[in-house]
Structures are given as C-alpha cells and as structure tokens.
Short mmCIF file of C-alpha atoms and ligand atoms in Angstrom, two decimals:
data_model
loop_
_atom_site.label_atom_id
_atom_site.label_comp_id
_atom_site.label_asym_id
_atom_site.label_seq_id
_atom_site.Cartn_x
_atom_site.Cartn_y
_atom_site.Cartn_z
CA MET A 1 -0.22 -0.16 0.02
CA SER A 2 1.17 3.48 -0.80
CA ASN A 3 1.01 6.84 0.87
CA THR A 4 -2.00 8.60 -0.58
CA PRO A 5 -0.88 12.15 -0.27
CA ASP A 6 -4.37 12.66 1.92
CA ASP A 7 -3.23 10.35 4.51
CA ARG A 8 -0.53 12.61 5.99
CA ALA A 9 -2.89 15.01 7.14
CA ARG A 10 -6.74 13.89 7.10
CA TYR A 11 -6.91 12.47 10.36
CA ASP A 12 -7.30 13.84 13.75
CA ALA A 13 -6.82 10.73 15.74
CA ILE A 14 -5.64 7.28 14.56
CA ILE A 15 -7.05 4.32 16.80
CA VAL A 16 -4.94 1.42 16.89
CA GLY A 17 -7.34 -1.44 17.00
CA ALA A 18 -11.12 -2.28 16.12
CA GLY A 19 -12.16 -4.48 19.06
CA VAL A 20 -15.35 -3.23 21.01
CA ILE A 21 -13.14 -0.67 23.20
CA GLY A 22 -11.58 0.86 19.72
CA ALA A 23 -14.94 1.12 17.69
CA ALA A 24 -16.67 2.46 20.72
CA VAL A 25 -13.55 5.17 20.95
CA ALA A 26 -14.19 5.79 17.17
CA PHE A 27 -17.89 6.25 17.75
CA GLU A 28 -17.37 8.72 20.83
CA LEU A 29 -14.50 10.79 19.21
CA SER A 30 -16.41 11.12 15.83
CA LYS A 31 -19.74 12.13 17.27
CA LYS A 32 -17.56 15.04 18.55
CA GLY A 33 -16.39 15.97 15.43
CA TYR A 34 -13.07 14.38 15.21
CA ARG A 35 -11.84 12.77 12.11
CA THR A 36 -10.89 9.15 13.16
CA LEU A 37 -9.11 6.26 11.62
CA ASN A 38 -9.06 2.59 12.97
CA LEU A 39 -6.54 0.33 12.14
CA ASP A 40 -6.74 -3.35 12.67
CA LYS A 41 -4.29 -5.93 11.83
CA LEU A 42 -7.41 -8.71 11.62
CA PRO A 43 -9.93 -9.13 9.02
CA ALA A 44 -13.11 -7.43 10.54
CA ALA A 45 -14.18 -5.34 13.71
CA GLY A 46 -14.45 -7.06 17.03
CA TYR A 47 -12.17 -10.07 15.53
CA GLY A 48 -9.43 -10.12 18.54
CA SER A 49 -10.09 -10.90 22.15
CA THR A 50 -13.55 -9.28 21.91
CA SER A 51 -14.90 -12.19 19.49
CA ASN A 52 -14.26 -14.64 22.72
CA SER A 53 -15.70 -12.20 25.43
CA CYS A 54 -18.52 -14.17 27.57
CA ALA A 55 -19.74 -10.37 27.28
CA ILE A 56 -21.68 -10.78 30.57
CA LEU A 57 -24.43 -7.76 29.65
CA TYR A 58 -27.34 -7.50 27.50
CA MET A 59 -29.55 -10.84 26.98
CA GLN A 60 -31.71 -10.29 29.95
CA CYS A 61 -31.44 -13.34 31.76
CA GLY A 62 -30.56 -11.50 35.38
CA THR A 63 -27.63 -12.51 37.55
CA VAL A 64 -27.43 -14.47 40.85
CA LEU A 65 -24.44 -13.61 42.90
CA PHE A 66 -24.21 -16.05 45.65
CA MET A 67 -23.82 -14.38 48.91
CA LEU A 68 -21.28 -15.66 51.61
CA GLU A 69 -20.30 -14.17 54.76
CA GLY A 70 -17.93 -11.02 54.48
CA GLY A 71 -18.21 -11.62 50.60
CA HIS A 72 -18.92 -9.06 47.31
CA HIS A 73 -22.34 -8.38 48.02
CA GLU A 74 -21.71 -6.10 51.08
CA LYS A 75 -19.34 -3.88 49.17
CA VAL A 76 -21.81 -3.64 45.91
CA LEU A 77 -25.28 -3.46 47.71
CA PRO A 78 -24.72 0.31 49.31
CA LEU A 79 -23.53 1.24 45.58
CA PHE A 80 -26.77 -0.46 44.15
CA ASP A 81 -28.76 1.42 46.35
CA GLU A 82 -26.58 4.72 45.57
CA VAL A 83 -27.23 4.51 41.82
CA GLY A 84 -30.70 2.82 41.89
CA VAL A 85 -29.91 -0.33 40.54
CA PRO A 86 -33.05 -3.01 41.29
CA TYR A 87 -32.08 -5.79 43.12
CA GLU A 88 -33.95 -8.71 45.20
CA VAL A 89 -31.89 -10.52 48.05
CA TRP A 90 -32.91 -13.99 48.34
CA ASP A 91 -32.50 -16.73 51.05
CA ASN A 92 -31.74 -20.15 50.28
CA ASP A 93 -35.60 -21.14 50.20
CA THR A 94 -36.29 -18.53 47.85
CA LEU A 95 -32.97 -19.58 45.81
CA ALA A 96 -34.22 -23.33 45.96
CA GLU A 97 -37.49 -22.01 44.30
CA ARG A 98 -36.30 -19.77 41.43
CA VAL A 99 -33.05 -21.87 40.58
CA PRO A 100 -33.60 -25.57 41.74
CA PHE A 101 -30.52 -27.02 40.28
CA PHE A 102 -28.15 -25.10 42.47
CA GLU A 103 -26.84 -26.93 45.72
CA HIS A 104 -26.25 -24.50 48.57
CA GLY A 105 -22.79 -26.03 50.44
CA THR A 106 -19.72 -23.85 50.65
CA HIS A 107 -16.49 -25.19 50.40
CA GLY A 108 -13.80 -22.69 52.03
CA GLU A 109 -10.56 -21.52 50.11
CA PRO A 110 -11.09 -22.38 46.32
CA CYS A 111 -8.65 -25.24 45.30
CA ARG A 112 -8.78 -27.94 42.66
CA PRO A 113 -9.57 -31.26 41.70
CA GLU A 114 -6.21 -32.87 42.37
CA ASP A 115 -6.47 -31.52 45.96
CA ASP A 116 -8.14 -33.99 48.45
CA ARG A 117 -9.96 -31.15 49.99
CA PHE A 118 -12.02 -30.62 46.70
CA TRP A 119 -14.09 -33.60 47.39
CA ALA A 120 -14.76 -32.98 50.95
CA GLU A 121 -18.60 -32.38 52.42
CA PRO A 122 -19.51 -28.90 52.03
CA GLN A 123 -18.28 -26.75 55.14
CA GLY A 124 -21.52 -24.36 55.60
CA GLU A 125 -24.16 -22.65 53.66
CA LEU A 126 -24.84 -19.92 51.16
CA VAL A 127 -26.28 -16.75 53.03
CA GLY A 128 -28.16 -16.46 50.15
CA ALA A 129 -28.37 -14.84 47.01
CA LEU A 130 -28.53 -11.08 45.60
CA PHE A 131 -30.49 -11.17 42.08
CA THR A 132 -30.32 -8.37 39.67
CA PRO A 133 -33.06 -8.85 37.08
CA ASP A 134 -31.74 -6.13 34.44
CA SER A 135 -28.22 -7.81 33.60
CA GLY A 136 -27.51 -10.12 31.16
CA TYR A 137 -24.96 -11.22 28.21
CA VAL A 138 -24.63 -10.58 24.50
CA SER A 139 -24.64 -13.87 22.46
CA ASP A 140 -22.27 -12.45 19.87
CA PRO A 141 -19.68 -9.96 21.19
CA GLN A 142 -18.22 -9.57 17.43
CA LEU A 143 -21.62 -8.70 15.81
CA ALA A 144 -21.96 -6.10 18.78
CA THR A 145 -18.84 -4.63 17.94
CA HIS A 146 -19.40 -4.32 14.05
CA ASN A 147 -22.53 -2.58 14.93
CA LEU A 148 -20.48 -0.10 16.77
CA GLN A 149 -18.04 0.30 13.70
CA ARG A 150 -21.24 0.79 11.68
CA ALA A 151 -22.41 3.27 14.15
CA ALA A 152 -19.09 5.25 14.02
CA GLU A 153 -18.64 5.41 10.34
CA ASN A 154 -22.44 7.01 10.31
CA VAL A 155 -20.68 9.53 12.24
CA GLY A 156 -17.87 9.97 10.06
CA GLY A 157 -15.16 7.40 11.49
CA GLU A 158 -13.08 5.41 8.95
CA PHE A 159 -12.02 1.75 9.46
CA ARG A 160 -9.02 -0.36 7.83
CA PHE A 161 -8.41 -3.99 8.33
CA ASN A 162 -5.68 -6.28 7.62
CA VAL A 163 -3.15 -3.59 7.88
CA GLU A 164 -0.51 -3.76 11.01
CA VAL A 165 0.93 -0.93 12.76
CA ALA A 166 4.71 -1.35 12.94
CA ASP A 167 5.58 1.90 14.65
CA VAL A 168 4.36 4.89 16.36
CA ARG A 169 6.38 8.26 15.34
CA ARG A 170 7.35 11.07 17.18
CA ALA A 171 8.25 14.54 15.93
CA ASP A 172 8.61 17.70 18.11
CA GLY A 173 8.36 15.96 21.41
CA ARG A 174 5.07 14.69 20.97
CA VAL A 175 3.23 11.73 18.71
CA ALA A 176 3.04 12.39 15.27
CA GLY A 177 1.33 9.01 13.62
CA VAL A 178 2.17 5.64 13.00
CA THR A 179 3.92 3.33 10.28
CA LEU A 180 2.28 0.28 8.77
CA SER A 181 4.14 -3.07 8.20
CA ASP A 182 4.14 -2.18 4.60
CA GLY A 183 5.96 1.43 5.28
CA THR A 184 2.91 3.42 4.89
CA GLU A 185 2.74 6.44 7.15
CA ILE A 186 -0.24 8.11 8.52
CA ASP A 187 0.05 11.00 10.39
CA ALA A 188 -2.27 12.40 13.16
CA PRO A 189 -1.77 14.65 16.32
CA VAL A 190 -3.41 12.02 18.40
CA VAL A 191 -2.91 8.18 18.21
CA VAL A 192 -4.84 6.07 20.77
CA ASN A 193 -3.82 2.57 21.66
CA VAL A 194 -6.80 0.37 22.03
CA ALA A 195 -4.81 -2.85 21.09
CA GLY A 196 -6.34 -5.34 23.69
CA PRO A 197 -3.58 -7.89 24.91
CA HIS A 198 -1.19 -6.33 22.28
CA SER A 199 -1.33 -2.98 24.31
CA PHE A 200 1.78 -3.49 25.82
CA VAL A 201 3.68 -3.83 22.12
CA ILE A 202 2.32 -0.50 20.81
CA ASN A 203 2.96 1.19 24.06
CA ARG A 204 6.91 -0.17 23.40
CA MET A 205 6.66 1.26 19.81
CA ALA A 206 5.63 4.72 21.39
CA GLY A 207 8.49 4.71 24.07
CA VAL A 208 6.40 5.28 26.89
CA TYR A 209 6.29 1.31 28.43
CA ASP A 210 9.18 2.03 30.75
CA SER A 211 7.72 5.23 31.90
CA MET A 212 4.38 3.96 32.82
CA ASN A 213 3.89 3.00 36.67
CA ILE A 214 1.43 0.28 35.90
CA LYS A 215 2.17 -1.79 32.72
CA THR A 216 -0.10 -4.44 30.95
CA ARG A 217 0.52 -7.99 30.32
CA ALA A 218 -1.53 -10.68 28.19
CA LEU A 219 -2.80 -13.56 30.56
CA ARG A 220 -4.28 -16.96 28.88
CA HIS A 221 -7.80 -17.67 29.70
CA GLU A 222 -10.18 -20.61 28.98
CA VAL A 223 -13.79 -20.86 29.01
CA HIS A 224 -15.75 -24.16 28.73
CA HIS A 225 -19.15 -24.93 27.22
CA VAL A 226 -21.05 -28.02 28.80
CA PRO A 227 -24.54 -29.39 27.85
CA SER A 228 -27.34 -28.28 30.15
CA PRO A 229 -28.43 -31.52 32.55
CA ALA A 230 -31.09 -33.61 31.00
CA GLY A 231 -34.45 -32.01 31.96
CA ILE A 232 -33.09 -28.61 32.09
CA ASP A 233 -33.40 -25.81 29.40
CA TYR A 234 -30.51 -23.69 30.79
CA GLU A 235 -30.47 -21.48 27.78
CA LYS A 236 -34.15 -20.42 28.45
CA GLU A 237 -34.37 -21.00 32.42
CA GLY A 238 -30.59 -20.36 33.26
CA LEU A 239 -29.39 -17.10 34.74
CA HIS A 240 -25.64 -15.45 34.82
CA THR A 241 -24.52 -16.83 38.08
CA SER A 242 -21.38 -15.72 40.01
CA ASP A 243 -20.09 -17.94 42.46
CA SER A 244 -17.53 -17.01 44.28
CA ASP A 245 -17.18 -19.92 46.68
CA LEU A 246 -16.31 -21.94 43.76
CA ALA A 247 -14.37 -19.12 41.68
CA ILE A 248 -16.53 -19.62 38.85
CA TYR A 249 -19.31 -17.83 36.73
CA VAL A 250 -21.61 -19.40 34.56
CA ARG A 251 -24.44 -18.17 32.06
CA PRO A 252 -26.80 -19.70 29.53
CA GLU A 253 -24.87 -20.48 26.10
CA SER A 254 -26.42 -21.13 22.75
CA GLY A 255 -27.55 -24.77 21.68
CA ASN A 256 -28.55 -25.52 25.40
CA ASN A 257 -25.32 -25.44 26.63
CA ILE A 258 -23.81 -23.78 29.92
CA LEU A 259 -20.64 -21.61 29.65
CA ILE A 260 -18.17 -21.75 32.79
CA GLY A 261 -15.57 -19.02 33.39
CA SER A 262 -13.15 -18.77 35.73
CA GLU A 263 -13.20 -16.15 38.74
CA ASP A 264 -9.24 -16.94 39.01
CA PRO A 265 -8.79 -18.28 42.34
CA GLY A 266 -5.00 -18.17 43.79
CA CYS A 267 -4.55 -22.08 43.39
CA ASP A 268 -5.00 -22.13 39.54
CA PRO A 269 -1.71 -21.36 37.52
CA GLN A 270 -1.38 -18.10 35.60
CA VAL A 271 -0.30 -18.37 32.32
CA TRP A 272 1.50 -15.20 31.10
CA VAL A 273 1.91 -14.80 27.43
CA GLU A 274 5.08 -13.23 26.11
CA ASP A 275 3.98 -12.96 22.57
CA PRO A 276 0.22 -12.42 21.81
CA ASP A 277 0.52 -13.70 18.37
CA ASP A 278 1.77 -16.98 19.90
CA PHE A 279 -0.09 -18.85 22.24
CA ASP A 280 -1.33 -22.57 22.94
CA ASP A 281 -4.88 -21.97 22.00
CA VAL A 282 -6.28 -25.46 22.86
CA VAL A 283 -8.53 -26.10 25.60
CA SER A 284 -6.32 -28.02 28.29
CA ASP A 285 -7.50 -31.22 30.57
CA GLU A 286 -6.39 -29.96 33.61
CA GLN A 287 -8.21 -26.58 33.02
CA TRP A 288 -11.24 -28.08 31.50
CA ASN A 289 -11.41 -30.86 34.63
CA ALA A 290 -11.00 -27.71 37.45
CA GLN A 291 -13.95 -25.77 35.69
CA VAL A 292 -16.04 -28.49 34.85
CA LEU A 293 -15.87 -30.13 38.15
CA ARG A 294 -16.65 -27.08 40.24
CA LEU A 295 -19.84 -26.42 38.29
CA ALA A 296 -20.77 -30.06 39.14
CA ARG A 297 -20.23 -29.57 42.71
CA ARG A 298 -22.52 -26.92 42.77
CA MET A 299 -24.85 -28.26 39.88
CA PRO A 300 -25.00 -32.12 41.01
CA SER A 301 -27.23 -33.11 37.89
CA LEU A 302 -24.64 -31.80 35.53
CA GLY A 303 -22.77 -34.58 33.24
CA VAL A 304 -19.06 -34.40 32.74
CA PRO A 305 -18.73 -34.78 29.22
CA ASN A 306 -15.38 -36.76 27.87
CA GLU A 307 -15.52 -34.30 24.61
CA LYS A 308 -13.79 -30.92 25.69
CA LYS A 309 -15.37 -27.82 24.40
CA GLY A 310 -14.57 -24.18 24.59
CA ILE A 311 -12.34 -21.26 24.02
CA VAL A 312 -9.00 -19.94 24.74
CA ASP A 313 -8.09 -16.16 24.56
CA LEU A 314 -6.25 -13.60 26.28
CA TYR A 315 -6.81 -10.77 28.78
CA ASP A 316 -5.10 -7.82 28.53
CA VAL A 317 -4.19 -7.38 32.64
CA SER A 318 -2.95 -4.40 34.35
CA ASP A 319 -0.64 -4.64 37.50
CA ASP A 320 -3.47 -3.70 39.60
CA TRP A 321 -6.26 -5.13 37.52
CA ILE A 322 -8.09 -1.80 36.68
CA PRO A 323 -8.32 -0.76 33.55
CA ILE A 324 -5.89 2.51 32.23
CA TYR A 325 -7.91 5.29 30.40
CA ASP A 326 -5.87 7.94 30.29
CA ARG A 327 -3.07 10.23 28.64
CA THR A 328 0.63 8.88 28.67
CA ASP A 329 3.89 11.17 28.97
CA LEU A 330 4.22 11.53 25.14
CA ASP A 331 1.75 14.19 24.52
CA GLY A 332 -0.97 13.17 21.97
CA PHE A 333 -0.66 9.38 22.94
CA TYR A 334 -3.56 8.04 24.86
CA VAL A 335 -4.54 4.43 26.14
CA ALA A 336 -7.56 2.76 26.59
CA ILE A 337 -5.78 -0.76 27.75
CA GLY A 338 -5.71 -3.20 30.68
CA SER A 339 -9.32 -4.16 30.20
CA SER A 340 -8.58 -7.74 32.49
CA GLY A 341 -11.44 -9.73 31.34
CA ASN A 342 -14.50 -7.05 32.32
CA GLN A 343 -14.51 -4.05 30.02
CA PHE A 344 -16.94 -5.48 27.23
CA LYS A 345 -19.71 -3.88 29.48
CA ASN A 346 -17.94 -0.61 29.60
CA ALA A 347 -17.16 -0.08 26.20
CA ARG A 348 -19.54 2.81 25.78
CA TRP A 349 -18.14 5.03 28.09
CA PRO A 350 -14.30 5.17 27.80
CA ALA A 351 -14.03 7.79 24.97
CA THR A 352 -16.16 10.33 26.46
CA ALA A 353 -13.78 11.47 28.96
CA TRP A 354 -10.66 12.33 26.50
CA PRO A 355 -8.90 13.81 24.58
CA ASN A 356 -10.29 17.43 25.05
C1 FAD B 1 -12.29 -15.06 27.77
C2 FAD B 1 -12.71 -13.76 27.82
C3 FAD B 1 -13.91 -13.78 28.45
C4 FAD B 1 -14.24 -12.30 28.81
N1 FAD B 1 -15.75 -11.90 29.29
C5 FAD B 1 -16.01 -10.66 29.49
C6 FAD B 1 -17.16 -10.81 30.31
O1 FAD B 1 -18.20 -11.50 30.62
N2 FAD B 1 -17.70 -9.42 30.58
C7 FAD B 1 -16.86 -8.33 29.76
O2 FAD B 1 -17.48 -7.16 30.26
N3 FAD B 1 -15.58 -8.04 29.71
C8 FAD B 1 -14.99 -9.69 29.59
N4 FAD B 1 -13.92 -9.87 28.76
C9 FAD B 1 -13.23 -8.90 28.41
C10 FAD B 1 -13.32 -8.03 26.94
O3 FAD B 1 -13.92 -9.17 26.33
C11 FAD B 1 -12.40 -7.12 26.75
O4 FAD B 1 -12.34 -6.21 27.96
C12 FAD B 1 -12.60 -6.19 25.21
O5 FAD B 1 -12.83 -7.31 24.32
C13 FAD B 1 -11.32 -5.85 24.98
O6 FAD B 1 -11.51 -4.82 23.56
P1 FAD B 1 -10.59 -4.18 22.88
O7 FAD B 1 -10.88 -3.30 21.99
O8 FAD B 1 -9.86 -3.43 24.13
O9 FAD B 1 -9.47 -5.48 22.73
P2 FAD B 1 -9.17 -6.26 21.29
O10 FAD B 1 -10.82 -7.01 21.05
O11 FAD B 1 -8.15 -7.39 21.87
O12 FAD B 1 -9.20 -5.47 20.05
C14 FAD B 1 -7.64 -4.94 20.00
C15 FAD B 1 -7.45 -5.05 18.47
O13 FAD B 1 -6.34 -4.55 18.24
C16 FAD B 1 -5.61 -5.39 17.07
N5 FAD B 1 -4.10 -4.93 17.17
C17 FAD B 1 -3.25 -5.06 17.73
N6 FAD B 1 -2.05 -4.95 17.62
C18 FAD B 1 -2.26 -4.37 16.52
C19 FAD B 1 -1.26 -3.84 15.39
N7 FAD B 1 0.09 -3.77 15.92
N8 FAD B 1 -1.81 -3.09 14.26
C20 FAD B 1 -2.96 -3.10 14.16
N9 FAD B 1 -3.88 -3.62 15.01
C21 FAD B 1 -3.54 -4.02 15.77
C22 FAD B 1 -5.92 -6.54 16.82
O14 FAD B 1 -6.03 -7.15 15.88
C23 FAD B 1 -7.50 -6.44 17.93
O15 FAD B 1 -8.55 -6.61 17.02
C24 FAD B 1 -13.53 -11.41 28.27
C25 FAD B 1 -12.12 -11.52 27.43
C26 FAD B 1 -12.17 -12.64 27.23
C27 FAD B 1 -10.75 -12.93 26.28
#
C-alpha cells in the first residue's frame, strides 16, 4: 500500500485496534467531530479478544450472585442503592424455589480437583443470593462490535482492516502518527492505543512502556461449554451466576449449553504470554477438569462430558487489574488498555472522557 497524499494530514486521531473498545472510542470521538481512523491487523471489527468475550451484559436473563459471609455483596449493595440498580435479596429457600438446580453448600478456600479438600463435604451454606433482574449477556460480541463500527462510520469514522501498525512516530516531542508494516506512514496529532492484549507492544513502539507506573501483560484464559443437564433448558431458564465460593461464573450459552468461566482463584496457575501472536489456544485437560468439576459440585445433575469444548483467548491485564483510560507522558498518545477480562460492558463510556 502506498501513501495517499491525503493520509498525511487527513485524520485528527488514529485508533490502533478495532475491538469493542476501539470501535467505541471511534464512535464517541467521531460524534464530537474528530476525523478518526481505526487500524486493525485482523480482517473485521471485534475479531480479536472481543470475539471470545463472555460479554456478560445484554441478553436479559438476570444475574444471581451467591452471598457468602463477608462476600462481595457487602460492598456492592450500598452502591446499588446509591445509583438505583434494582435488586432482590433471596434467602436459600427463595434461591431453591427460583433456581432449583443449584446446591447451597460452601467449600472454603477454592482449590483444584487434584486436592483432597475439593471432594470433602461442604463446610457450611450460602447466606443466600443477590438477584439483579436487569443484567444479562451478549451472545455475539463480534456482531455488537460490528454494529459499533457501523455507528462510528455513520458519523464519519473510517476503518481499515488487515493493516498492521509497526511503529508509532514522534516529532517535536509529541506523537506524529504511525507507520504500517508495509511502510505506509499515516499522520495524526492523536494516536490512541486500544490494542487489547497487544497493548504493551504498542506502548513499547511509542516509547512510553518504561515510564508507565502500571504496566499491562497478556494472560491466557479458558472458557468452557457443557451441555445442560437432562431435563433443564439452561438456555431459557438459566441465569448468569457468580459463584465466588467455587471461583466460577456461568451463563446460558446457545445450543442449550452452559458457559463456565473462571474467577481466577489463587490456586489456578496463571499463564502469562510473552508474544500475544503465539500462544496455546487449545483447551487443556487440567483447566477443563477444574472448571467443569467446580460446576458439578454446585450442580450435581451436571454430566462431565468426555469431549472438551470451549475457547482460549487473552486478557489484557494491568498490574492492579484496573483498566487504564488515560493520557501518557508522550503528548497526543492516549491509552484505553488493561481491560482485564471485564470491560466489554464498559465499552461505551471510556471515549467520552478524552482527549479534550
Ligand atoms: C475469554 C474472555 C472472556 C471475557 N469475558 C468478559 C465478560 O464476561 N464481560 C466483560 O465485560 N468483559 C469480558 N472480557 C473482556 C472483554 O472482552 C475485553 O475487555 C474487550 O473485548 C477488549 O476490547 P479491546 O477493543 O480493548 O481489545 P481487542 O478486542 O483485543 O481489540 C484489539 C485489537 O487491536 C488489534 N491490534 C493489536 N495490535 C495491532 C497492531 N500492531 N496493528 C493493528 N491492529 C492491532 C487486534 O487485531 C485487535 O482486533 C472477556 C475477555 C476474554 C478474553
């Protein structure tokens, strides 16, 4: 691809990445009148880690959060009251009535099936459950991102796919634009790093990696799909459920399956990935057993299939697990990174804050 004369001065902001957050940044900046260009090395919007997001958000099935003594609900409830999130507090009888397929035992510090403690009798009971009727999930996160792309284009945003950013250029002490892997140079006074698990690679290109107090890294993550137990239509009757006792979350998955994700207990090995273009994307026996057996403890009627099904993708994790939507030491170079497995739901707001 050669430089068009226009490319040099045509854009107010280049956005590196067209995942759900990159597309949202484009939409918000374009609405404000910025001429934006998203560049993505993959063939379509939302094709990167977004495509494998569990996207817990919109399909309104409601969420059940199991309550433990001293658990998350104690922090969350006052915030729900403050901002007016509707909720119901269920005791265990109500939980049994509304969601009959869950066991109520608690099992102490989460552990792996290799540990004898995993198989011990429950130590106590849940305190109950917190139900938020308005929450849910998106069954196709890539389509949601495509829709955001179209919304951004409708207000003037442009997207180019199958193009790889190879360098972030500086001039006069500020960002000047990017260079693509085929040598094309595109200039803009603002460059936004929204490269998901590749965020640290782009920060290195911009020369800001070392000066950042909080850094980002790519963490391998597995999500599994199991068929609903006989007689249960989990796709219709199931809820998104957060089970911090067993350190898993589940939600309905199309095809009457149950999706099982991990809440990252300390006993599970963390697999940090040095090169986000080269990681093992096959579901492992060890993690499949850990996550599926954890659900089987909560849902005794669940069968454990021999055939493993699921996805493997990367979280972009910041040192403190809090995303970074900020400017950097390099004038004009912004980041929307460190989404740590939980920012699909927030993709609409970050771009409203900057740049001014
Ligand atoms: C397994 C899994 C489960 C998740 N579950 C949930 C959930 O239930 N709820 C929730 O809210 N969030 C969840 N998340 C997190 C959520 O999916 C992410 O926060 C969000 O998708 C990140 O979007 P993004 O646009 O920042 O990144 P990405 O979608 O990764 O987009 C980054 C883009 O940058 C492009 N790129 C990278 N380097 C370059 C380069 N050099 N040149 C050009 N393009 C480049 C990539 O091709 C990619 O398309 C989950 C994530 C994973 C992996």
